[in-house]
């Protein structure tokens, strides 16, 4: 995708104030672009949403996380105006999405997880076609540069790789210069380098003033990009806040190392012996809210006894650790 400089070069064409930094600057404060209160959704006898309440501020990147079937897709479809809710109040850009006008819909951009661009049109022709639906579209050439599809402009959508298709999906979602952008698994199919380029692009888009709602199973993606995250499980909002706050509330740093040959956990010094967690084995894990005192104890013990703790490390918790504790999942990237 395009370098951040390319985004800044065209940001002035958007209707949003341009930002100056590519790194998330913390949750914006002020007017809410999205307001949700006691949102409920029933499908026959199944209660998909049980009363969600949250706000997304203008210019904020808000990540909605949760296992498959938790209610993320239903929530986002309601916010986009594609699904009528059972109960509660929802406002997006000051309007009820289900009752909103065509002019309101022109201010919303949606990047679905799976799409089907016109197979007989080239990439550039797709962008031109979609641009015809808006009064002030983002020029196709700028979108090609923005998403790094310049070299594929003449290819049909069916000739693109999976990652290139996702880039086209993003370009189409941006065609109308949206004030609120919904991104559903935007980097699926990307290799690591392409994913990081996409992160730079998304962060730079946010800094043009665009409000972004992100759903993803890549916890690193949410931790890096989001000002705030909300975790949904079984239709209920179980936690929300800045990624760092969720991590601090739910997860604890840990010290890990491999026991020297011939030793067991009973040979460890106090208090390490009492705080060992995890299954029995050669790898020792010690929860350590304040790692330094425990490190001193282990270093003194190893030095006096002549042990070499070659792989000793302090593991700082991540958003994935907090997410797994909140949802009970084993691996958010491979969940069925």
Coordinates of N, CA, C and O in Angstrom, one line a residue, residues 64-247:
X64 N -13.7 -3.6 17.5 CA -14.7 -4.4 18.1 C -14.2 -5.9 18.0 O -14.0 -6.4 16.9
X65 N -13.9 -6.5 19.1 CA -13.3 -7.8 19.2 C -14.2 -8.8 19.8 O -15.1 -8.5 20.6
X66 N -14.1 -10.1 19.4 CA -14.8 -11.2 20.0 C -14.8 -12.4 19.2 O -14.4 -12.4 18.0
X67 N -15.1 -13.6 19.8 CA -15.1 -14.8 19.1 C -16.1 -14.8 18.0 O -17.1 -14.0 17.9
X68 N -16.0 -15.7 17.0 CA -17.0 -15.9 16.0 C -18.3 -16.2 16.7 O -18.4 -17.1 17.6
X69 N -19.4 -15.6 16.2 CA -20.7 -15.8 16.9 C -21.0 -15.0 18.1 O -22.1 -15.1 18.7
X70 N -20.1 -14.1 18.4 CA -20.3 -13.3 19.6 C -21.3 -12.1 19.4 O -21.8 -11.6 20.4
X71 N -21.5 -11.7 18.2 CA -22.4 -10.6 17.9 C -21.7 -9.4 17.2 O -22.4 -8.4 17.0
X72 N -20.4 -9.6 16.8 CA -19.7 -8.5 16.2 C -20.4 -8.1 14.8 O -20.7 -6.9 14.6
X73 N -20.6 -9.1 14.0 CA -21.2 -8.8 12.7 C -22.6 -8.2 12.8 O -22.9 -7.3 12.1
X74 N -23.4 -8.7 13.7 CA -24.7 -8.2 13.8 C -24.6 -6.7 14.3 O -25.4 -5.9 13.8
X75 N -23.7 -6.4 15.2 CA -23.6 -5.1 15.7 C -23.2 -4.1 14.6 O -23.8 -3.1 14.4
X76 N -22.2 -4.5 13.8 CA -21.7 -3.7 12.7 C -22.8 -3.5 11.6 O -22.9 -2.4 11.1
X77 N -23.5 -4.6 11.3 CA -24.5 -4.4 10.3 C -25.6 -3.5 10.7 O -26.2 -2.7 9.9
X78 N -25.9 -3.4 12.0 CA -26.9 -2.5 12.5 C -26.3 -1.0 12.4 O -27.0 -0.1 12.0
X79 N -25.0 -0.9 12.7 CA -24.4 0.5 12.6 C -24.4 0.9 11.2 O -24.5 2.1 10.9
X80 N -24.2 0.0 10.2 CA -24.1 0.3 8.8 C -25.5 0.6 8.2 O -25.6 1.0 7.1
X81 N -26.6 0.2 8.9 CA -27.9 0.4 8.4 C -28.4 -0.8 7.6 O -29.4 -0.7 6.9
X82 N -27.7 -1.9 7.6 CA -28.1 -3.1 6.8 C -29.0 -4.0 7.6 O -29.6 -4.9 7.0
X83 N -29.2 -3.8 8.9 CA -30.0 -4.7 9.7 C -30.8 -3.9 10.7 O -30.3 -2.9 11.3
X84 N -32.1 -4.2 10.9 CA -32.9 -3.5 11.8 C -32.8 -4.2 13.2 O -33.0 -5.4 13.3
X85 N -32.6 -3.4 14.2 CA -32.4 -3.9 15.6 C -33.7 -4.3 16.2 O -34.8 -3.8 15.8
X86 N -33.7 -5.1 17.2 CA -34.9 -5.4 18.0 C -35.2 -4.4 19.0 O -36.4 -4.0 19.3
X87 N -34.1 -3.8 19.6 CA -34.4 -2.8 20.6 C -33.1 -2.0 20.9 O -32.0 -2.3 20.4
X88 N -33.3 -0.9 21.7 CA -32.2 0.0 22.0 C -32.1 1.2 21.0 O -32.9 1.3 20.1
X89 N -31.1 2.1 21.3 CA -30.9 3.3 20.5 C -29.6 3.3 19.8 O -28.6 2.9 20.5
X90 N -29.6 3.7 18.6 CA -28.3 3.7 17.8 C -28.3 5.0 17.0 O -29.3 5.4 16.3
X91 N -27.2 5.8 17.1 CA -27.0 7.0 16.3 C -25.6 6.9 15.6 O -24.6 6.7 16.3
X92 N -25.6 7.1 14.3 CA -24.3 7.2 13.6 C -24.4 8.5 12.8 O -25.3 8.7 12.0
X93 N -23.4 9.4 13.0 CA -23.4 10.7 12.4 C -24.7 11.4 12.6 O -25.2 12.1 11.7
X94 N -25.3 11.2 13.8 CA -26.5 12.0 14.1 C -27.8 11.4 13.6 O -28.9 12.0 13.8
X95 N -27.8 10.2 13.0 CA -29.0 9.6 12.4 C -29.1 8.2 12.8 O -28.1 7.5 13.1
X96 N -30.4 7.7 12.8 CA -30.7 6.3 13.0 C -30.3 5.6 11.7 O -30.9 5.9 10.7
X97 N -29.3 4.7 11.7 CA -28.9 4.0 10.5 C -30.0 3.4 9.7 O -30.0 3.4 8.4
X98 N -31.0 2.8 10.4 CA -32.0 2.0 9.7 C -32.9 3.0 8.9 O -33.5 2.6 7.9
X99 N -33.1 4.2 9.4 CA -34.0 5.2 8.8 C -33.3 6.3 8.0 O -33.9 7.2 7.5
X100 N -32.0 6.1 7.9 CA -31.1 7.2 7.3 C -31.4 7.4 5.8 O -31.8 6.4 5.1
X101 N -31.1 8.6 5.3 CA -31.3 8.9 3.9 C -30.1 8.5 3.1 O -29.1 8.0 3.6
X102 N -30.3 8.6 1.8 CA -29.2 8.3 0.8 C -28.0 9.2 1.1 O -26.8 8.7 0.9
X103 N -28.2 10.4 1.4 CA -27.1 11.3 1.6 C -26.3 10.9 2.9 O -25.0 11.0 2.9
X104 N -27.0 10.3 3.9 CA -26.2 9.8 5.0 C -25.4 8.6 4.6 O -24.2 8.5 5.0
X105 N -25.9 7.7 3.8 CA -25.2 6.5 3.3 C -24.0 6.9 2.5 O -23.0 6.1 2.5
X106 N -24.0 8.0 1.8 CA -22.8 8.5 1.1 C -21.7 8.9 2.0 O -20.5 9.0 1.5
X107 N -22.0 9.1 3.3 CA -20.9 9.4 4.2 C -20.3 8.2 5.0 O -19.4 8.4 5.8
X108 N -20.8 7.0 4.6 CA -20.3 5.8 5.2 C -19.5 5.0 4.2 O -19.9 4.8 3.1
X109 N -18.4 4.4 4.7 CA -17.6 3.5 3.8 C -17.6 2.1 4.5 O -17.4 2.0 5.7
X110 N -17.8 1.1 3.7 CA -17.8 -0.3 4.3 C -16.9 -1.2 3.5 O -17.0 -1.3 2.3
X111 N -15.9 -1.8 4.2 CA -15.1 -2.8 3.6 C -15.5 -4.2 4.3 O -15.1 -4.5 5.4
X112 N -16.2 -5.0 3.5 CA -16.7 -6.3 4.0 C -15.6 -7.3 4.0 O -14.6 -7.1 3.3
X113 N -15.8 -8.4 4.8 CA -14.8 -9.4 4.8 C -14.7 -10.2 3.5 O -13.6 -10.6 3.1
X114 N -15.9 -10.3 2.8 CA -15.9 -11.0 1.5 C -16.7 -10.1 0.6 O -17.9 -9.7 0.9
X115 N -16.2 -9.8 -0.6 CA -16.9 -9.0 -1.6 C -16.8 -9.6 -2.9 O -16.0 -10.5 -3.1
X116 N -17.5 -9.1 -3.9 CA -17.5 -9.6 -5.3 C -17.5 -8.5 -6.3 O -18.5 -8.2 -6.9
X117 N -16.3 -7.8 -6.4 CA -16.3 -6.7 -7.4 C -16.6 -7.2 -8.8 O -16.4 -8.4 -9.1
X118 N -17.1 -6.4 -9.7 CA -17.5 -6.7 -11.0 C -16.4 -7.5 -11.7 O -15.3 -6.9 -12.0
X119 N -16.6 -8.8 -12.1 CA -15.5 -9.6 -12.6 C -15.0 -9.2 -14.0 O -13.9 -9.5 -14.3
X120 N -15.8 -8.5 -14.8 CA -15.5 -8.2 -16.1 C -14.8 -6.8 -16.3 O -14.5 -6.4 -17.4
X121 N -14.7 -6.1 -15.1 CA -14.1 -4.8 -15.2 C -12.7 -4.8 -14.6 O -12.4 -5.6 -13.7
X122 N -11.9 -3.9 -15.1 CA -10.5 -3.8 -14.5 C -10.6 -3.0 -13.2 O -11.7 -2.5 -12.8
X123 N -9.5 -3.0 -12.5 CA -9.5 -2.4 -11.2 C -9.8 -0.9 -11.4 O -10.6 -0.3 -10.6
X124 N -9.2 -0.2 -12.3 CA -9.5 1.2 -12.6 C -11.0 1.4 -13.0 O -11.6 2.4 -12.5
X125 N -11.5 0.5 -13.8 CA -12.9 0.6 -14.2 C -13.9 0.4 -13.0 O -14.9 1.1 -12.9
X126 N -13.5 -0.5 -12.1 CA -14.3 -0.7 -10.9 C -14.4 0.6 -10.1 O -15.4 1.1 -9.6
X127 N -13.2 1.2 -9.9 CA -13.2 2.5 -9.1 C -13.9 3.6 -9.8 O -14.6 4.4 -9.1
X128 N -13.9 3.6 -11.1 CA -14.6 4.6 -11.8 C -16.1 4.4 -11.7 O -16.9 5.4 -11.6
X129 N -16.5 3.1 -11.8 CA -18.0 2.8 -11.7 C -18.5 3.2 -10.3 O -19.5 3.9 -10.2
X130 N -17.8 2.8 -9.3 CA -18.2 3.1 -7.9 C -18.2 4.6 -7.6 O -19.1 5.2 -6.9
X131 N -17.2 5.3 -8.2 CA -17.1 6.8 -8.0 C -18.3 7.5 -8.6 O -18.7 8.6 -8.2
X132 N -18.9 6.9 -9.6 CA -20.1 7.5 -10.3 C -21.3 7.6 -9.3 O -22.3 8.4 -9.6
X133 N -21.3 6.9 -8.2 CA -22.4 6.9 -7.3 C -22.3 8.1 -6.3 O -23.2 8.3 -5.5
X134 N -21.2 8.8 -6.3 CA -21.0 9.9 -5.4 C -20.8 11.2 -6.1 O -20.3 11.3 -7.2
X135 N -21.2 12.3 -5.4 CA -21.1 13.6 -6.0 C -19.6 14.1 -6.0 O -19.3 14.9 -6.8
X136 N -18.8 13.7 -5.0 CA -17.5 14.2 -4.9 C -16.6 13.0 -4.6 O -16.0 12.8 -3.5
X137 N -16.4 12.0 -5.5 CA -15.6 10.8 -5.2 C -14.1 11.1 -5.1 O -13.6 12.1 -5.6
X138 N -13.4 10.2 -4.4 CA -12.0 10.3 -4.4 C -11.5 9.8 -5.8 O -11.9 8.7 -6.2
X139 N -10.7 10.6 -6.5 CA -10.2 10.2 -7.8 C -9.6 8.8 -7.9 O -8.8 8.4 -7.0
X140 N -9.9 8.1 -8.9 CA -9.4 6.7 -9.0 C -7.9 6.6 -9.0 O -7.3 5.7 -8.3
X141 N -7.2 7.5 -9.6 CA -5.8 7.5 -9.6 C -5.2 7.7 -8.2 O -4.2 7.0 -7.9
X142 N -5.8 8.5 -7.4 CA -5.3 8.7 -6.0 C -5.6 7.4 -5.2 O -4.8 7.0 -4.4
X143 N -6.7 6.8 -5.4 CA -7.0 5.6 -4.7 C -6.1 4.4 -5.1 O -5.7 3.6 -4.2
X144 N -5.7 4.4 -6.4 CA -4.7 3.4 -6.8 C -3.4 3.6 -6.1 O -2.7 2.6 -5.6
X145 N -3.0 4.8 -6.0 CA -1.7 5.2 -5.3 C -1.8 4.8 -3.8 O -0.9 4.3 -3.2
X146 N -2.9 5.2 -3.3 CA -3.2 5.1 -1.8 C -3.1 3.6 -1.4 O -2.5 3.3 -0.4
X147 N -3.6 2.7 -2.2 CA -3.7 1.3 -1.9 C -2.6 0.5 -2.5 O -2.6 -0.8 -2.4
X148 N -1.7 1.1 -3.3 CA -0.6 0.4 -3.9 C -1.1 -0.5 -5.1 O -0.4 -1.6 -5.3
X149 N -2.1 -0.1 -5.8 CA -2.6 -1.0 -6.9 C -2.3 -0.3 -8.2 O -2.9 -0.7 -9.3
X150 N -1.4 0.6 -8.3 CA -1.1 1.3 -9.6 C -0.7 0.2 -10.7 O -1.2 0.3 -11.8
X151 N 0.1 -0.8 -10.3 CA 0.5 -1.7 -11.3 C -0.6 -2.7 -11.7 O -0.5 -3.3 -12.8
X152 N -1.6 -2.8 -10.9 CA -2.7 -3.7 -11.3 C -3.9 -3.0 -11.8 O -5.0 -3.5 -12.0
X153 N -3.8 -1.7 -12.2 CA -4.9 -0.9 -12.6 C -5.7 -1.5 -13.8 O -6.9 -1.4 -13.9
X154 N -4.9 -2.1 -14.7 CA -5.6 -2.7 -15.9 C -6.0 -4.1 -15.7 O -6.6 -4.7 -16.7
X155 N -5.8 -4.7 -14.6 CA -6.2 -6.1 -14.4 C -7.6 -6.2 -14.0 O -8.1 -5.4 -13.3
X156 N -8.2 -7.3 -14.4 CA -9.6 -7.6 -13.9 C -9.5 -8.1 -12.4 O -8.5 -8.6 -12.0
X157 N -10.6 -7.9 -11.7 CA -10.6 -8.2 -10.3 C -10.4 -9.7 -10.1 O -9.7 -10.1 -9.1
X158 N -10.8 -10.5 -11.1 CA -10.6 -12.0 -11.0 C -9.1 -12.4 -11.2 O -8.8 -13.5 -10.9
X159 N -8.3 -11.5 -11.7 CA -6.9 -11.8 -11.9 C -6.0 -11.3 -10.7 O -4.8 -11.6 -10.7
X160 N -6.6 -10.7 -9.7 CA -5.9 -10.3 -8.5 C -5.6 -11.4 -7.5 O -6.4 -12.3 -7.4
X161 N -4.5 -11.3 -6.8 CA -4.3 -12.2 -5.6 C -5.2 -11.9 -4.5 O -5.9 -10.8 -4.5
X162 N -5.2 -12.7 -3.5 CA -6.1 -12.5 -2.3 C -5.8 -11.1 -1.6 O -6.7 -10.4 -1.3
X163 N -4.5 -10.8 -1.4 CA -4.1 -9.6 -0.8 C -4.5 -8.4 -1.7 O -4.9 -7.3 -1.2
X164 N -4.3 -8.5 -3.0 CA -4.7 -7.4 -3.9 C -6.2 -7.2 -3.9 O -6.6 -6.0 -4.0
X165 N -6.9 -8.2 -3.8 CA -8.4 -8.1 -3.7 C -8.8 -7.3 -2.5 O -9.7 -6.5 -2.6
X166 N -8.1 -7.5 -1.4 CA -8.4 -6.8 -0.2 C -8.1 -5.3 -0.3 O -8.8 -4.4 0.2
X167 N -7.0 -5.0 -1.1 CA -6.6 -3.6 -1.3 C -7.7 -3.0 -2.2 O -8.1 -1.8 -2.0
X168 N -8.2 -3.7 -3.2 CA -9.3 -3.2 -4.0 C -10.6 -2.9 -3.1 O -11.2 -1.9 -3.3
X169 N -10.8 -3.9 -2.2 CA -12.0 -3.7 -1.3 C -11.8 -2.4 -0.5 O -12.8 -1.6 -0.3
X170 N -10.6 -2.1 0.0 CA -10.4 -0.9 0.7 C -10.6 0.3 -0.2 O -11.2 1.3 0.2
X171 N -10.0 0.3 -1.4 CA -10.2 1.4 -2.3 C -11.6 1.7 -2.6 O -12.1 2.9 -2.6
X172 N -12.4 0.7 -2.8 CA -13.9 0.9 -3.1 C -14.6 1.4 -1.9 O -15.5 2.3 -2.0
X173 N -14.2 1.0 -0.7 CA -14.8 1.5 0.5 C -14.5 3.0 0.7 O -15.3 3.8 1.4
X174 N -13.4 3.5 0.2 CA -12.9 4.9 0.4 C -13.4 5.8 -0.7 O -13.3 7.0 -0.7
X175 N -14.1 5.2 -1.8 CA -14.4 6.0 -3.0 C -15.2 7.3 -2.7 O -14.9 8.3 -3.2
X176 N -16.1 7.2 -1.7 CA -17.0 8.4 -1.4 C -16.4 9.3 -0.4 O -17.2 10.1 0.1
X177 N -15.1 9.2 0.0 CA -14.5 10.0 1.1 C -15.3 9.8 2.4 O -15.8 10.8 2.9
X178 N -15.5 8.6 2.9 CA -16.4 8.4 4.0 C -15.9 9.2 5.3 O -14.7 9.3 5.5
X179 N -16.9 9.6 6.1 CA -16.6 10.2 7.4 C -16.5 9.1 8.4 O -15.8 9.2 9.4
X180 N -17.2 8.0 8.2 CA -17.1 6.8 9.1 C -16.8 5.6 8.2 O -17.5 5.4 7.2
X181 N -15.8 4.9 8.5 CA -15.3 3.7 7.7 C -15.3 2.5 8.6 O -14.8 2.4 9.7
X182 N -16.0 1.5 8.1 CA -16.1 0.2 8.7 C -15.2 -0.8 8.0 O -15.3 -1.1 6.8
X183 N -14.2 -1.4 8.8 CA -13.3 -2.3 8.2 C -13.5 -3.7 8.9 O -13.2 -3.8 10.1
X184 N -13.8 -4.7 8.1 CA -14.1 -6.0 8.6 C -12.9 -6.9 8.1 O -12.8 -7.2 6.9
X185 N -12.0 -7.3 9.0 CA -10.9 -8.1 8.8 C -10.1 -7.6 7.5 O -9.9 -8.3 6.5
X186 N -9.6 -6.3 7.6 CA -9.1 -5.7 6.4 C -7.8 -6.3 5.9 O -7.4 -6.1 4.7
X187 N -7.0 -7.0 6.7 CA -5.7 -7.5 6.3 C -5.7 -9.0 6.1 O -4.6 -9.6 6.0
X188 N -6.9 -9.7 6.0 CA -6.9 -11.1 5.7 C -6.3 -11.4 4.3 O -6.5 -10.7 3.4
X189 N -5.4 -12.3 4.3 CA -4.7 -12.7 3.0 C -3.4 -11.9 2.8 O -2.8 -12.1 1.8
X190 N -3.0 -11.0 3.7 CA -1.8 -10.2 3.5 C -0.6 -11.0 4.1 O -0.7 -11.7 5.2
X191 N 0.5 -10.9 3.5 CA 1.8 -11.4 4.1 C 2.2 -10.3 5.2 O 1.6 -9.2 5.2
X192 N 3.1 -10.7 6.1 CA 3.5 -9.8 7.2 C 3.9 -8.4 6.7 O 3.5 -7.4 7.3
X193 N 4.7 -8.3 5.6 CA 5.1 -6.9 5.2 C 3.9 -6.1 4.7 O 3.8 -4.9 5.0
X194 N 3.0 -6.8 3.9 CA 1.9 -6.1 3.4 C 0.9 -5.7 4.5 O 0.3 -4.6 4.4
X195 N 0.8 -6.5 5.5 CA 0.0 -6.2 6.6 C 0.4 -4.9 7.4 O -0.3 -4.0 7.7
X196 N 1.8 -4.8 7.6 CA 2.3 -3.6 8.2 C 2.1 -2.4 7.4 O 1.9 -1.3 7.9
X197 N 2.3 -2.5 6.0 CA 2.0 -1.4 5.2 C 0.5 -1.0 5.3 O 0.2 0.2 5.3
X198 N -0.4 -2.0 5.4 CA -1.8 -1.6 5.5 C -2.1 -0.9 6.8 O -2.9 0.0 6.9
X199 N -1.4 -1.3 7.9 CA -1.5 -0.7 9.2 C -1.2 0.8 9.1 O -1.8 1.7 9.6
X200 N -0.1 1.1 8.4 CA 0.4 2.5 8.2 C -0.7 3.3 7.4 O -1.0 4.4 7.7
X201 N -1.3 2.6 6.4 CA -2.3 3.3 5.6 C -3.5 3.6 6.5 O -4.1 4.7 6.4
X202 N -4.0 2.6 7.3 CA -5.2 2.8 8.1 C -4.9 3.8 9.1 O -5.8 4.7 9.4
X203 N -3.7 3.8 9.8 CA -3.4 4.8 10.8 C -3.4 6.2 10.2 O -3.9 7.2 10.8
X204 N -2.9 6.3 9.0 CA -2.8 7.6 8.3 C -4.2 8.1 7.9 O -4.6 9.3 8.0
X205 N -5.1 7.2 7.5 CA -6.5 7.6 7.2 C -7.2 8.1 8.4 O -7.9 9.1 8.4
X206 N -6.9 7.5 9.6 CA -7.5 7.9 10.8 C -7.1 9.4 11.1 O -7.9 10.2 11.6
X207 N -5.9 9.7 10.8 CA -5.4 11.0 11.1 C -5.8 12.1 10.1 O -5.4 13.2 10.3
X208 N -6.6 11.7 9.1 CA -7.2 12.7 8.3 C -8.5 13.1 8.9 O -9.2 14.0 8.3
X209 N -8.9 12.5 10.0 CA -10.2 12.8 10.7 C -11.2 11.7 10.5 O -12.3 11.9 11.0
X210 N -10.9 10.7 9.7 CA -11.9 9.6 9.5 C -12.1 8.8 10.8 O -11.2 8.4 11.4
X211 N -13.4 8.5 11.1 CA -13.7 7.7 12.2 C -13.7 6.2 11.7 O -14.4 6.0 10.7
X212 N -13.1 5.3 12.4 CA -12.9 3.9 11.9 C -13.4 2.9 12.9 O -13.0 3.0 14.1
X213 N -14.2 2.0 12.5 CA -14.6 0.9 13.3 C -14.0 -0.4 12.7 O -14.2 -0.7 11.5
X214 N -13.1 -1.0 13.5 CA -12.4 -2.2 13.0 C -12.8 -3.4 13.7 O -12.9 -3.5 14.9
X215 N -13.1 -4.5 12.9 CA -13.2 -5.8 13.5 C -12.1 -6.7 12.9 O -11.8 -6.7 11.7
X216 N -11.5 -7.4 13.8 CA -10.3 -8.2 13.4 C -10.1 -9.4 14.4 O -10.5 -9.3 15.6
X217 N -9.5 -10.4 13.9 CA -9.0 -11.5 14.8 C -7.5 -11.4 15.1 O -7.0 -12.2 15.8
X218 N -6.8 -10.4 14.5 CA -5.4 -10.2 14.7 C -5.3 -9.2 15.9 O -5.5 -8.0 15.7
X219 N -5.0 -9.8 17.0 CA -4.9 -8.9 18.2 C -3.8 -7.9 18.1 O -3.9 -6.8 18.6
X220 N -2.7 -8.3 17.5 CA -1.6 -7.3 17.3 C -2.1 -6.1 16.5 O -1.7 -5.0 16.7
X221 N -2.9 -6.4 15.5 CA -3.5 -5.3 14.7 C -4.3 -4.3 15.5 O -4.2 -3.1 15.4
X222 N -5.2 -4.9 16.3 CA -6.0 -4.0 17.2 C -5.2 -3.3 18.2 O -5.4 -2.1 18.5
X223 N -4.2 -4.0 18.8 CA -3.3 -3.3 19.8 C -2.5 -2.2 19.2 O -2.3 -1.1 19.8
X224 N -2.1 -2.3 18.0 CA -1.3 -1.3 17.3 C -2.1 -0.1 16.8 O -1.7 1.0 16.9
X225 N -3.3 -0.4 16.3 CA -4.1 0.7 15.6 C -5.1 1.4 16.5 O -5.4 2.5 16.3
X226 N -5.7 0.6 17.4 CA -6.9 1.1 18.1 C -6.6 2.1 19.2 O -5.7 2.0 20.0
X227 N -7.5 3.2 19.2 CA -7.5 4.1 20.4 C -8.2 3.4 21.5 O -7.7 3.5 22.7
X228 N -9.3 2.7 21.2 CA -10.0 1.9 22.2 C -10.5 0.6 21.6 O -10.7 0.6 20.4
X229 N -10.7 -0.4 22.5 CA -11.3 -1.6 22.0 C -12.4 -2.0 22.9 O -12.5 -1.6 24.0
X230 N -13.4 -2.8 22.3 CA -14.5 -3.4 23.0 C -14.5 -4.9 22.8 O -14.3 -5.3 21.6
X231 N -14.7 -5.7 23.8 CA -14.7 -7.1 23.6 C -16.1 -7.6 23.9 O -16.7 -7.3 24.9
X232 N -16.6 -8.3 22.9 CA -18.0 -8.9 23.0 C -17.9 -10.4 23.0 O -17.1 -11.0 22.3
X233 N -18.7 -11.0 23.9 CA -18.8 -12.4 23.9 C -20.2 -12.8 24.3 O -20.8 -12.2 25.2
X234 N -20.8 -13.7 23.6 CA -22.2 -14.2 23.8 C -23.2 -13.0 23.8 O -24.1 -13.0 24.6
X235 N -22.9 -12.0 22.9 CA -23.9 -10.9 22.7 C -23.8 -9.8 23.8 O -24.6 -8.9 23.8
X236 N -22.8 -9.9 24.7 CA -22.6 -9.0 25.8 C -21.3 -8.3 25.7 O -20.3 -8.9 25.3
X237 N -21.2 -7.0 26.1 CA -20.0 -6.3 26.1 C -19.3 -6.6 27.4 O -19.8 -6.2 28.5
X238 N -18.2 -7.3 27.4 CA -17.5 -7.7 28.7 C -16.4 -6.7 29.1 O -16.1 -6.7 30.3
X239 N -15.9 -5.9 28.2 CA -14.9 -5.0 28.6 C -14.6 -4.0 27.5 O -14.8 -4.3 26.3
X240 N -14.3 -2.8 27.8 CA -13.9 -1.8 26.8 C -12.9 -0.8 27.4 O -12.9 -0.5 28.6
X241 N -12.1 -0.2 26.5 CA -11.1 0.8 27.0 C -9.9 0.8 26.1 O -9.8 0.0 25.1
X242 N -9.0 1.7 26.4 CA -7.7 1.7 25.6 C -7.0 0.3 25.7 O -7.1 -0.3 26.8
X243 N -6.3 -0.1 24.7 CA -5.7 -1.5 24.8 C -4.8 -1.6 26.0 O -4.8 -2.7 26.7
X244 N -4.0 -0.6 26.3 CA -3.2 -0.7 27.5 C -3.9 -0.9 28.8 O -3.5 -1.6 29.7
X245 N -5.1 -0.3 28.9 CA -5.9 -0.4 30.1 C -6.5 -1.8 30.3 O -6.5 -2.4 31.3
X246 N -6.9 -2.4 29.1 CA -7.4 -3.8 29.2 C -6.3 -4.7 29.5 O -6.5 -5.7 30.3
X247 N -5.1 -4.5 29.0 CA -4.0 -5.4 29.3 C -3.7 -5.3 30.8 O -3.5 -6.3 31.4

